[in-house]
Amino acid sequence: MVHLYYDSKTGNVQRFIQKVAQITGWQVHKIEDGLKVCEAGHLVTYTTKLGCVPDNTRLFMDRHADMIYSVTSSGNRNWGKNFGLAANKVSEDYDVPLAMKFELSGTMEDIHQFIDIIKHQYNDSKRGSKKLDIA
């Protein structure tokens, strides 16, 4: 079973995750106080303040980075080079492969691409390559 851990502020990431879960049946876990991480999985977060990692995401990764196979981030293309930059920063800071980035709550194409990446590159793997093969 695939486990997805997500952080969402405006609801964009939550909408993306809910669509993924509806299609796949994967387990989703919202990052919040008291979340116990018992299974390794994948992180999906958002980018805030024009390129920053959300505080909640950083705290989560400080505690559970060894349980995370990949990181994906939402963003806004209006931010130019800062689009989805949280994923790059999490990848670099915690040595976790970057799976992909998507805009706002993602398109159906983004959702299917994410599912494909997780199924074929990172599911049940030992973190895979740190290289940005997809993003």
mmCIF file of N, CA and C in Angstrom:
data_model
loop_
_atom_site.group_PDB
_atom_site.id
_atom_site.type_symbol
_atom_site.label_atom_id
_atom_site.label_comp_id
_atom_site.label_asym_id
_atom_site.label_seq_id
_atom_site.Cartn_x
_atom_site.Cartn_y
_atom_site.Cartn_z
ATOM 1 N N MET A 1 0.847 -1.191 0.000
ATOM 2 C CA MET A 1 0.000 0.000 0.000
ATOM 3 C C MET A 1 0.883 1.242 0.000
ATOM 4 N N VAL A 2 0.562 2.183 -0.845
ATOM 5 C CA VAL A 2 1.285 3.450 -0.925
ATOM 6 C C VAL A 2 0.691 4.417 0.093
ATOM 7 N N HIS A 3 1.573 5.116 0.802
ATOM 8 C CA HIS A 3 1.156 6.128 1.765
ATOM 9 C C HIS A 3 1.632 7.486 1.286
ATOM 10 N N LEU A 4 0.719 8.463 1.309
ATOM 11 C CA LEU A 4 1.018 9.831 0.911
ATOM 12 C C LEU A 4 0.809 10.742 2.114
ATOM 13 N N TYR A 5 1.812 11.537 2.411
ATOM 14 C CA TYR A 5 1.739 12.515 3.493
ATOM 15 C C TYR A 5 1.680 13.881 2.836
ATOM 16 N N TYR A 6 0.693 14.698 3.251
ATOM 17 C CA TYR A 6 0.530 15.969 2.551
ATOM 18 C C TYR A 6 0.301 17.131 3.505
ATOM 19 N N ASP A 7 0.719 18.296 3.029
ATOM 20 C CA ASP A 7 0.523 19.561 3.724
ATOM 21 C C ASP A 7 -0.208 20.478 2.757
ATOM 22 N N SER A 8 -1.291 21.089 3.218
ATOM 23 C CA SER A 8 -2.100 21.939 2.348
ATOM 24 C C SER A 8 -2.575 23.151 3.131
ATOM 25 N N LYS A 9 -2.429 24.319 2.537
ATOM 26 C CA LYS A 9 -2.868 25.553 3.195
ATOM 27 C C LYS A 9 -4.163 26.079 2.575
ATOM 28 N N THR A 10 -4.193 26.199 1.259
ATOM 29 C CA THR A 10 -5.350 26.776 0.575
ATOM 30 C C THR A 10 -6.327 25.721 0.074
ATOM 31 N N GLY A 11 -5.941 24.447 0.172
ATOM 32 C CA GLY A 11 -6.793 23.364 -0.305
ATOM 33 C C GLY A 11 -6.345 22.786 -1.635
ATOM 34 N N ASN A 12 -5.403 23.435 -2.320
ATOM 35 C CA ASN A 12 -4.949 22.929 -3.615
ATOM 36 C C ASN A 12 -4.328 21.547 -3.503
ATOM 37 N N VAL A 13 -3.404 21.371 -2.570
ATOM 38 C CA VAL A 13 -2.754 20.062 -2.412
ATOM 39 C C VAL A 13 -3.775 19.031 -1.952
ATOM 40 N N GLN A 14 -4.671 19.414 -1.068
ATOM 41 C CA GLN A 14 -5.686 18.481 -0.589
ATOM 42 C C GLN A 14 -6.573 17.999 -1.736
ATOM 43 N N ARG A 15 -6.975 18.893 -2.630
ATOM 44 C CA ARG A 15 -7.782 18.488 -3.794
ATOM 45 C C ARG A 15 -6.993 17.519 -4.682
ATOM 46 N N PHE A 16 -5.733 17.819 -4.901
ATOM 47 C CA PHE A 16 -4.864 16.942 -5.702
ATOM 48 C C PHE A 16 -4.798 15.557 -5.059
ATOM 49 N N ILE A 17 -4.510 15.512 -3.775
ATOM 50 C CA ILE A 17 -4.370 14.248 -3.039
ATOM 51 C C ILE A 17 -5.682 13.461 -3.045
ATOM 52 N N GLN A 18 -6.804 14.139 -2.869
ATOM 53 C CA GLN A 18 -8.098 13.450 -2.864
ATOM 54 C C GLN A 18 -8.375 12.794 -4.216
ATOM 55 N N LYS A 19 -8.014 13.460 -5.302
ATOM 56 C CA LYS A 19 -8.206 12.874 -6.626
ATOM 57 C C LYS A 19 -7.321 11.646 -6.802
ATOM 58 N N VAL A 20 -6.070 11.750 -6.348
ATOM 59 C CA VAL A 20 -5.145 10.609 -6.428
ATOM 60 C C VAL A 20 -5.713 9.438 -5.631
ATOM 61 N N ALA A 21 -6.191 9.700 -4.422
ATOM 62 C CA ALA A 21 -6.726 8.641 -3.555
ATOM 63 C C ALA A 21 -7.977 8.002 -4.161
ATOM 64 N N GLN A 22 -8.835 8.803 -4.789
ATOM 65 C CA GLN A 22 -10.035 8.261 -5.424
ATOM 66 C C GLN A 22 -9.672 7.289 -6.545
ATOM 67 N N ILE A 23 -8.638 7.608 -7.293
ATOM 68 C CA ILE A 23 -8.235 6.772 -8.423
ATOM 69 C C ILE A 23 -7.499 5.521 -7.956
ATOM 70 N N THR A 24 -6.650 5.668 -6.956
ATOM 71 C CA THR A 24 -5.732 4.590 -6.579
ATOM 72 C C THR A 24 -6.116 3.810 -5.324
ATOM 73 N N GLY A 25 -6.831 4.454 -4.414
ATOM 74 C CA GLY A 25 -7.108 3.827 -3.127
ATOM 75 C C GLY A 25 -5.940 3.925 -2.156
ATOM 76 N N TRP A 26 -4.922 4.699 -2.507
ATOM 77 C CA TRP A 26 -3.765 4.867 -1.635
ATOM 78 C C TRP A 26 -4.162 5.571 -0.344
ATOM 79 N N GLN A 27 -3.408 5.329 0.702
ATOM 80 C CA GLN A 27 -3.660 5.932 2.012
ATOM 81 C C GLN A 27 -3.087 7.349 2.040
ATOM 82 N N VAL A 28 -3.891 8.297 2.503
ATOM 83 C CA VAL A 28 -3.425 9.680 2.604
ATOM 84 C C VAL A 28 -3.465 10.123 4.060
ATOM 85 N N HIS A 29 -2.470 10.928 4.426
ATOM 86 C CA HIS A 29 -2.328 11.394 5.804
ATOM 87 C C HIS A 29 -2.008 12.885 5.769
ATOM 88 N N LYS A 30 -2.859 13.685 6.375
ATOM 89 C CA LYS A 30 -2.626 15.131 6.449
ATOM 90 C C LYS A 30 -1.593 15.404 7.541
ATOM 91 N N ILE A 31 -0.620 16.221 7.220
ATOM 92 C CA ILE A 31 0.402 16.582 8.199
ATOM 93 C C ILE A 31 -0.217 17.552 9.196
ATOM 94 N N GLU A 32 -0.271 17.112 10.442
ATOM 95 C CA GLU A 32 -0.794 17.945 11.529
ATOM 96 C C GLU A 32 -0.203 17.440 12.833
ATOM 97 N N ASP A 33 -0.343 18.230 13.877
ATOM 98 C CA ASP A 33 0.192 17.833 15.175
ATOM 99 C C ASP A 33 -0.344 16.472 15.573
ATOM 100 N N GLY A 34 0.540 15.640 16.072
ATOM 101 C CA GLY A 34 0.137 14.325 16.550
ATOM 102 C C GLY A 34 0.133 13.233 15.503
ATOM 103 N N LEU A 35 0.442 13.565 14.240
ATOM 104 C CA LEU A 35 0.482 12.538 13.198
ATOM 105 C C LEU A 35 1.603 11.555 13.503
ATOM 106 N N LYS A 36 1.255 10.278 13.562
ATOM 107 C CA LYS A 36 2.253 9.233 13.774
ATOM 108 C C LYS A 36 2.544 8.576 12.435
ATOM 109 N N VAL A 37 3.799 8.580 12.059
ATOM 110 C CA VAL A 37 4.217 7.998 10.793
ATOM 111 C C VAL A 37 4.758 6.603 11.075
ATOM 112 N N CYS A 38 3.991 5.603 10.680
ATOM 113 C CA CYS A 38 4.381 4.207 10.893
ATOM 114 C C CYS A 38 4.803 3.531 9.599
ATOM 115 N N GLU A 39 4.444 4.110 8.472
ATOM 116 C CA GLU A 39 4.747 3.529 7.163
ATOM 117 C C GLU A 39 5.504 4.544 6.317
ATOM 118 N N ALA A 40 6.499 4.083 5.593
ATOM 119 C CA ALA A 40 7.218 4.947 4.668
ATOM 120 C C ALA A 40 6.280 5.375 3.543
ATOM 121 N N GLY A 41 6.531 6.544 2.981
ATOM 122 C CA GLY A 41 5.658 7.035 1.922
ATOM 123 C C GLY A 41 6.257 8.219 1.197
ATOM 124 N N HIS A 42 5.395 9.006 0.600
ATOM 125 C CA HIS A 42 5.778 10.119 -0.261
ATOM 126 C C HIS A 42 5.168 11.405 0.272
ATOM 127 N N LEU A 43 5.906 12.494 0.156
ATOM 128 C CA LEU A 43 5.457 13.795 0.631
ATOM 129 C C LEU A 43 4.935 14.629 -0.530
ATOM 130 N N VAL A 44 3.775 15.258 -0.316
ATOM 131 C CA VAL A 44 3.240 16.240 -1.253
ATOM 132 C C VAL A 44 2.971 17.492 -0.441
ATOM 133 N N THR A 45 3.564 18.614 -0.850
ATOM 134 C CA THR A 45 3.434 19.850 -0.101
ATOM 135 C C THR A 45 3.164 21.007 -1.054
ATOM 136 N N TYR A 46 3.225 22.199 -0.540
ATOM 137 C CA TYR A 46 2.998 23.400 -1.342
ATOM 138 C C TYR A 46 4.179 24.343 -1.147
ATOM 139 N N THR A 47 4.249 25.326 -2.007
ATOM 140 C CA THR A 47 5.287 26.348 -1.906
ATOM 141 C C THR A 47 4.628 27.620 -1.401
ATOM 142 N N THR A 48 5.270 28.261 -0.449
ATOM 143 C CA THR A 48 4.713 29.459 0.153
ATOM 144 C C THR A 48 5.726 30.602 0.080
ATOM 145 N N LYS A 49 5.263 31.801 0.276
ATOM 146 C CA LYS A 49 6.130 32.987 0.329
ATOM 147 C C LYS A 49 7.109 33.031 -0.841
ATOM 148 N N LEU A 50 6.618 32.843 -2.036
ATOM 149 C CA LEU A 50 7.417 32.924 -3.262
ATOM 150 C C LEU A 50 8.666 32.045 -3.254
ATOM 151 N N GLY A 51 8.519 30.810 -2.768
ATOM 152 C CA GLY A 51 9.619 29.860 -2.893
ATOM 153 C C GLY A 51 10.065 29.188 -1.615
ATOM 154 N N CYS A 52 9.316 29.310 -0.537
ATOM 155 C CA CYS A 52 9.719 28.738 0.749
ATOM 156 C C CYS A 52 8.988 27.429 1.045
ATOM 157 N N VAL A 53 9.621 26.624 1.904
ATOM 158 C CA VAL A 53 9.010 25.390 2.412
ATOM 159 C C VAL A 53 8.118 25.777 3.596
ATOM 160 N N PRO A 54 6.876 25.313 3.633
ATOM 161 C CA PRO A 54 6.005 25.617 4.776
ATOM 162 C C PRO A 54 6.612 25.100 6.091
ATOM 163 N N ASP A 55 6.389 25.834 7.158
ATOM 164 C CA ASP A 55 6.917 25.449 8.469
ATOM 165 C C ASP A 55 6.470 24.050 8.876
ATOM 166 N N ASN A 56 5.188 23.743 8.669
ATOM 167 C CA ASN A 56 4.653 22.420 9.022
ATOM 168 C C ASN A 56 5.392 21.301 8.276
ATOM 169 N N THR A 57 5.666 21.541 6.999
ATOM 170 C CA THR A 57 6.386 20.560 6.190
ATOM 171 C C THR A 57 7.804 20.377 6.718
ATOM 172 N N ARG A 58 8.460 21.474 7.035
ATOM 173 C CA ARG A 58 9.830 21.396 7.546
ATOM 174 C C ARG A 58 9.872 20.627 8.872
ATOM 175 N N LEU A 59 8.953 20.907 9.764
ATOM 176 C CA LEU A 59 8.895 20.183 11.046
ATOM 177 C C LEU A 59 8.654 18.694 10.822
ATOM 178 N N PHE A 60 7.746 18.380 9.908
ATOM 179 C CA PHE A 60 7.466 16.987 9.560
ATOM 180 C C PHE A 60 8.727 16.296 9.052
ATOM 181 N N MET A 61 9.436 16.944 8.139
ATOM 182 C CA MET A 61 10.640 16.353 7.573
ATOM 183 C C MET A 61 11.765 16.244 8.598
ATOM 184 N N ASP A 62 11.854 17.186 9.522
ATOM 185 C CA ASP A 62 12.858 17.092 10.581
ATOM 186 C C ASP A 62 12.684 15.798 11.373
ATOM 187 N N ARG A 63 11.459 15.363 11.519
ATOM 188 C CA ARG A 63 11.150 14.162 12.310
ATOM 189 C C ARG A 63 11.115 12.883 11.482
ATOM 190 N N HIS A 64 10.715 12.993 10.210
ATOM 191 C CA HIS A 64 10.389 11.786 9.445
ATOM 192 C C HIS A 64 11.075 11.664 8.085
ATOM 193 N N ALA A 65 12.091 12.430 7.816
ATOM 194 C CA ALA A 65 12.728 12.393 6.493
ATOM 195 C C ALA A 65 13.185 10.993 6.098
ATOM 196 N N ASP A 66 13.586 10.199 7.076
ATOM 197 C CA ASP A 66 14.056 8.847 6.776
ATOM 198 C C ASP A 66 12.934 7.923 6.317
ATOM 199 N N MET A 67 11.687 8.368 6.442
ATOM 200 C CA MET A 67 10.521 7.573 6.041
ATOM 201 C C MET A 67 9.916 8.056 4.713
ATOM 202 N N ILE A 68 10.548 9.036 4.084
ATOM 203 C CA ILE A 68 9.981 9.644 2.879
ATOM 204 C C ILE A 68 10.798 9.256 1.649
ATOM 205 N N TYR A 69 10.117 8.679 0.651
ATOM 206 C CA TYR A 69 10.747 8.218 -0.586
ATOM 207 C C TYR A 69 10.922 9.327 -1.620
ATOM 208 N N SER A 70 9.975 10.296 -1.669
ATOM 209 C CA SER A 70 10.042 11.340 -2.692
ATOM 210 C C SER A 70 9.256 12.555 -2.218
ATOM 211 N N VAL A 71 9.486 13.689 -2.886
ATOM 212 C CA VAL A 71 8.751 14.916 -2.597
ATOM 213 C C VAL A 71 8.173 15.473 -3.893
ATOM 214 N N THR A 72 6.948 15.973 -3.772
ATOM 215 C CA THR A 72 6.233 16.640 -4.857
ATOM 216 C C THR A 72 5.679 17.931 -4.279
ATOM 217 N N SER A 73 5.627 18.981 -5.095
ATOM 218 C CA SER A 73 5.113 20.259 -4.597
ATOM 219 C C SER A 73 4.195 20.924 -5.603
ATOM 220 N N SER A 74 3.196 21.603 -5.064
ATOM 221 C CA SER A 74 2.372 22.481 -5.889
ATOM 222 C C SER A 74 3.018 23.861 -5.879
ATOM 223 N N GLY A 75 2.605 24.663 -6.810
ATOM 224 C CA GLY A 75 3.100 26.029 -6.898
ATOM 225 C C GLY A 75 2.254 26.807 -7.883
ATOM 226 N N ASN A 76 2.708 27.995 -8.178
ATOM 227 C CA ASN A 76 2.019 28.858 -9.125
ATOM 228 C C ASN A 76 3.040 29.316 -10.163
ATOM 229 N N ARG A 77 2.764 29.061 -11.416
ATOM 230 C CA ARG A 77 3.716 29.415 -12.477
ATOM 231 C C ARG A 77 3.939 30.924 -12.573
ATOM 232 N N ASN A 78 3.043 31.716 -12.011
ATOM 233 C CA ASN A 78 3.236 33.164 -11.977
ATOM 234 C C ASN A 78 4.480 33.544 -11.174
ATOM 235 N N TRP A 79 4.961 32.621 -10.336
ATOM 236 C CA TRP A 79 6.136 32.890 -9.513
ATOM 237 C C TRP A 79 7.435 32.649 -10.271
ATOM 238 N N GLY A 80 7.354 32.324 -11.553
ATOM 239 C CA GLY A 80 8.541 32.149 -12.383
ATOM 240 C C GLY A 80 9.489 31.099 -11.838
ATOM 241 N N LYS A 81 10.749 31.465 -11.630
ATOM 242 C CA LYS A 81 11.769 30.518 -11.163
ATOM 243 C C LYS A 81 11.475 29.965 -9.774
ATOM 244 N N ASN A 82 10.560 30.568 -9.052
ATOM 245 C CA ASN A 82 10.183 30.084 -7.715
ATOM 246 C C ASN A 82 9.042 29.074 -7.749
ATOM 247 N N PHE A 83 8.577 28.720 -8.957
ATOM 248 C CA PHE A 83 7.486 27.753 -9.104
ATOM 249 C C PHE A 83 7.840 26.433 -8.425
ATOM 250 N N GLY A 84 7.029 26.019 -7.455
ATOM 251 C CA GLY A 84 7.203 24.730 -6.793
ATOM 252 C C GLY A 84 8.543 24.559 -6.104
ATOM 253 N N LEU A 85 9.181 25.661 -5.772
ATOM 254 C CA LEU A 85 10.541 25.613 -5.239
ATOM 255 C C LEU A 85 10.643 24.849 -3.916
ATOM 256 N N ALA A 86 9.561 24.714 -3.191
ATOM 257 C CA ALA A 86 9.601 23.952 -1.937
ATOM 258 C C ALA A 86 10.096 22.530 -2.185
ATOM 259 N N ALA A 87 9.705 21.937 -3.302
ATOM 260 C CA ALA A 87 10.148 20.569 -3.613
ATOM 261 C C ALA A 87 11.657 20.513 -3.791
ATOM 262 N N ASN A 88 12.217 21.499 -4.478
ATOM 263 C CA ASN A 88 13.665 21.537 -4.657
ATOM 264 C C ASN A 88 14.381 21.665 -3.312
ATOM 265 N N LYS A 89 13.863 22.524 -2.463
ATOM 266 C CA LYS A 89 14.501 22.756 -1.167
ATOM 267 C C LYS A 89 14.400 21.537 -0.263
ATOM 268 N N VAL A 90 13.240 20.880 -0.233
ATOM 269 C CA VAL A 90 13.096 19.659 0.565
ATOM 270 C C VAL A 90 14.030 18.587 0.025
ATOM 271 N N SER A 91 14.093 18.458 -1.279
ATOM 272 C CA SER A 91 14.970 17.471 -1.905
ATOM 273 C C SER A 91 16.421 17.691 -1.491
ATOM 274 N N GLU A 92 16.869 18.931 -1.570
ATOM 275 C CA GLU A 92 18.252 19.259 -1.231
ATOM 276 C C GLU A 92 18.520 19.139 0.271
ATOM 277 N N ASP A 93 17.640 19.696 1.084
ATOM 278 C CA ASP A 93 17.866 19.756 2.529
ATOM 279 C C ASP A 93 17.778 18.399 3.214
ATOM 280 N N TYR A 94 16.943 17.501 2.673
ATOM 281 C CA TYR A 94 16.701 16.216 3.346
ATOM 282 C C TYR A 94 17.143 15.010 2.509
ATOM 283 N N ASP A 95 17.794 15.263 1.382
ATOM 284 C CA ASP A 95 18.295 14.197 0.519
ATOM 285 C C ASP A 95 17.179 13.232 0.099
ATOM 286 N N VAL A 96 16.089 13.816 -0.394
ATOM 287 C CA VAL A 96 14.923 13.060 -0.848
ATOM 288 C C VAL A 96 14.718 13.374 -2.329
ATOM 289 N N PRO A 97 14.504 12.374 -3.175
ATOM 290 C CA PRO A 97 14.301 12.633 -4.607
ATOM 291 C C PRO A 97 13.062 13.487 -4.885
ATOM 292 N N LEU A 98 13.183 14.387 -5.842
ATOM 293 C CA LEU A 98 12.063 15.206 -6.284
ATOM 294 C C LEU A 98 11.311 14.422 -7.346
ATOM 295 N N ALA A 99 10.041 14.147 -7.097
ATOM 296 C CA ALA A 99 9.232 13.386 -8.058
ATOM 297 C C ALA A 99 8.675 14.292 -9.147
ATOM 298 N N MET A 100 7.986 15.385 -8.752
ATOM 299 C CA MET A 100 7.422 16.301 -9.739
ATOM 300 C C MET A 100 6.894 17.554 -9.066
ATOM 301 N N LYS A 101 6.466 18.504 -9.902
ATOM 302 C CA LYS A 101 5.807 19.731 -9.458
ATOM 303 C C LYS A 101 4.526 19.870 -10.269
ATOM 304 N N PHE A 102 3.517 20.489 -9.669
ATOM 305 C CA PHE A 102 2.282 20.750 -10.403
ATOM 306 C C PHE A 102 1.763 22.123 -10.003
ATOM 307 N N GLU A 103 0.936 22.689 -10.860
ATOM 308 C CA GLU A 103 0.397 24.024 -10.592
ATOM 309 C C GLU A 103 -0.946 23.931 -9.879
ATOM 310 N N LEU A 104 -1.075 24.767 -8.824
ATOM 311 C CA LEU A 104 -2.302 24.890 -8.040
ATOM 312 C C LEU A 104 -2.788 23.521 -7.577
ATOM 313 N N SER A 105 -3.975 23.047 -8.007
ATOM 314 C CA SER A 105 -4.442 21.718 -7.581
ATOM 315 C C SER A 105 -4.206 20.664 -8.656
ATOM 316 N N GLY A 106 -3.479 21.019 -9.697
ATOM 317 C CA GLY A 106 -3.104 20.067 -10.728
ATOM 318 C C GLY A 106 -4.224 19.775 -11.712
ATOM 319 N N THR A 107 -3.831 19.285 -12.858
ATOM 320 C CA THR A 107 -4.776 18.835 -13.882
ATOM 321 C C THR A 107 -4.898 17.322 -13.781
ATOM 322 N N MET A 108 -5.838 16.755 -14.490
ATOM 323 C CA MET A 108 -5.942 15.286 -14.517
ATOM 324 C C MET A 108 -4.667 14.676 -15.108
ATOM 325 N N GLU A 109 -4.065 15.355 -16.043
ATOM 326 C CA GLU A 109 -2.797 14.878 -16.605
ATOM 327 C C GLU A 109 -1.715 14.844 -15.516
ATOM 328 N N ASP A 110 -1.662 15.895 -14.686
ATOM 329 C CA ASP A 110 -0.705 15.922 -13.572
ATOM 330 C C ASP A 110 -0.954 14.769 -12.608
ATOM 331 N N ILE A 111 -2.203 14.519 -12.312
ATOM 332 C CA ILE A 111 -2.565 13.457 -11.368
ATOM 333 C C ILE A 111 -2.125 12.095 -11.903
ATOM 334 N N HIS A 112 -2.391 11.848 -13.163
ATOM 335 C CA HIS A 112 -1.991 10.567 -13.757
ATOM 336 C C HIS A 112 -0.467 10.455 -13.860
ATOM 337 N N GLN A 113 0.203 11.563 -14.136
ATOM 338 C CA GLN A 113 1.666 11.553 -14.189
ATOM 339 C C GLN A 113 2.228 11.229 -12.798
ATOM 340 N N PHE A 114 1.675 11.847 -11.764
ATOM 341 C CA PHE A 114 2.114 11.589 -10.392
ATOM 342 C C PHE A 114 1.938 10.108 -10.046
ATOM 343 N N ILE A 115 0.772 9.573 -10.337
ATOM 344 C CA ILE A 115 0.494 8.154 -10.045
ATOM 345 C C ILE A 115 1.512 7.273 -10.764
ATOM 346 N N ASP A 116 1.770 7.569 -12.017
ATOM 347 C CA ASP A 116 2.725 6.787 -12.796
ATOM 348 C C ASP A 116 4.129 6.870 -12.189
ATOM 349 N N ILE A 117 4.550 8.056 -11.809
ATOM 350 C CA ILE A 117 5.875 8.229 -11.204
ATOM 351 C C ILE A 117 5.985 7.412 -9.922
ATOM 352 N N ILE A 118 5.003 7.520 -9.067
ATOM 353 C CA ILE A 118 5.060 6.809 -7.783
ATOM 354 C C ILE A 118 5.020 5.296 -8.010
ATOM 355 N N LYS A 119 4.170 4.845 -8.902
ATOM 356 C CA LYS A 119 4.079 3.402 -9.168
ATOM 357 C C LYS A 119 5.358 2.827 -9.749
ATOM 358 N N HIS A 120 5.980 3.553 -10.670
ATOM 359 C CA HIS A 120 7.081 2.979 -11.429
ATOM 360 C C HIS A 120 8.472 3.411 -10.991
ATOM 361 N N GLN A 121 8.588 4.462 -10.220
ATOM 362 C CA GLN A 121 9.919 4.906 -9.838
ATOM 363 C C GLN A 121 10.197 4.821 -8.354
ATOM 364 N N TYR A 122 9.217 5.058 -7.529
ATOM 365 C CA TYR A 122 9.509 5.202 -6.109
ATOM 366 C C TYR A 122 8.754 4.251 -5.198
ATOM 367 N N ASN A 123 7.750 3.580 -5.667
ATOM 368 C CA ASN A 123 6.963 2.732 -4.784
ATOM 369 C C ASN A 123 7.793 1.577 -4.263
ATOM 370 N N ASP A 124 7.806 1.423 -2.957
ATOM 371 C CA ASP A 124 8.519 0.345 -2.281
ATOM 372 C C ASP A 124 10.004 0.317 -2.635
ATOM 373 N N SER A 125 10.564 1.469 -2.937
ATOM 374 C CA SER A 125 11.980 1.534 -3.263
ATOM 375 C C SER A 125 12.752 2.113 -2.084
ATOM 376 N N LYS A 126 14.018 1.999 -2.160
ATOM 377 C CA LYS A 126 14.888 2.602 -1.161
ATOM 378 C C LYS A 126 15.306 3.974 -1.655
ATOM 379 N N ARG A 127 14.354 4.870 -1.772
ATOM 380 C CA ARG A 127 14.552 6.254 -2.150
ATOM 381 C C ARG A 127 14.942 6.491 -3.597
ATOM 382 N N GLY A 128 15.386 5.520 -4.318
ATOM 383 C CA GLY A 128 15.726 5.743 -5.727
ATOM 384 C C GLY A 128 16.873 6.721 -5.893
ATOM 385 N N SER A 129 16.918 7.370 -7.028
ATOM 386 C CA SER A 129 17.988 8.307 -7.340
ATOM 387 C C SER A 129 17.632 9.699 -6.847
ATOM 388 N N LYS A 130 18.627 10.433 -6.389
ATOM 389 C CA LYS A 130 18.404 11.805 -5.976
ATOM 390 C C LYS A 130 18.315 12.726 -7.188
ATOM 391 N N LYS A 131 18.751 12.248 -8.349
ATOM 392 C CA LYS A 131 18.705 13.060 -9.548
ATOM 393 C C LYS A 131 17.263 13.405 -9.898
ATOM 394 N N LEU A 132 17.075 14.559 -10.462
ATOM 395 C CA LEU A 132 15.749 15.027 -10.832
ATOM 396 C C LEU A 132 15.385 14.457 -12.197
ATOM 397 N N ASP A 133 15.033 13.186 -12.227
ATOM 398 C CA ASP A 133 14.773 12.487 -13.477
ATOM 399 C C ASP A 133 13.498 12.969 -14.158
ATOM 400 N N ILE A 134 12.515 13.365 -13.402
ATOM 401 C CA ILE A 134 11.200 13.678 -13.955
ATOM 402 C C ILE A 134 10.912 15.179 -13.920
ATOM 403 N N ALA A 135 11.137 15.808 -12.797
ATOM 404 C CA ALA A 135 10.694 17.198 -12.585
ATOM 405 C C ALA A 135 11.377 18.188 -13.490
#
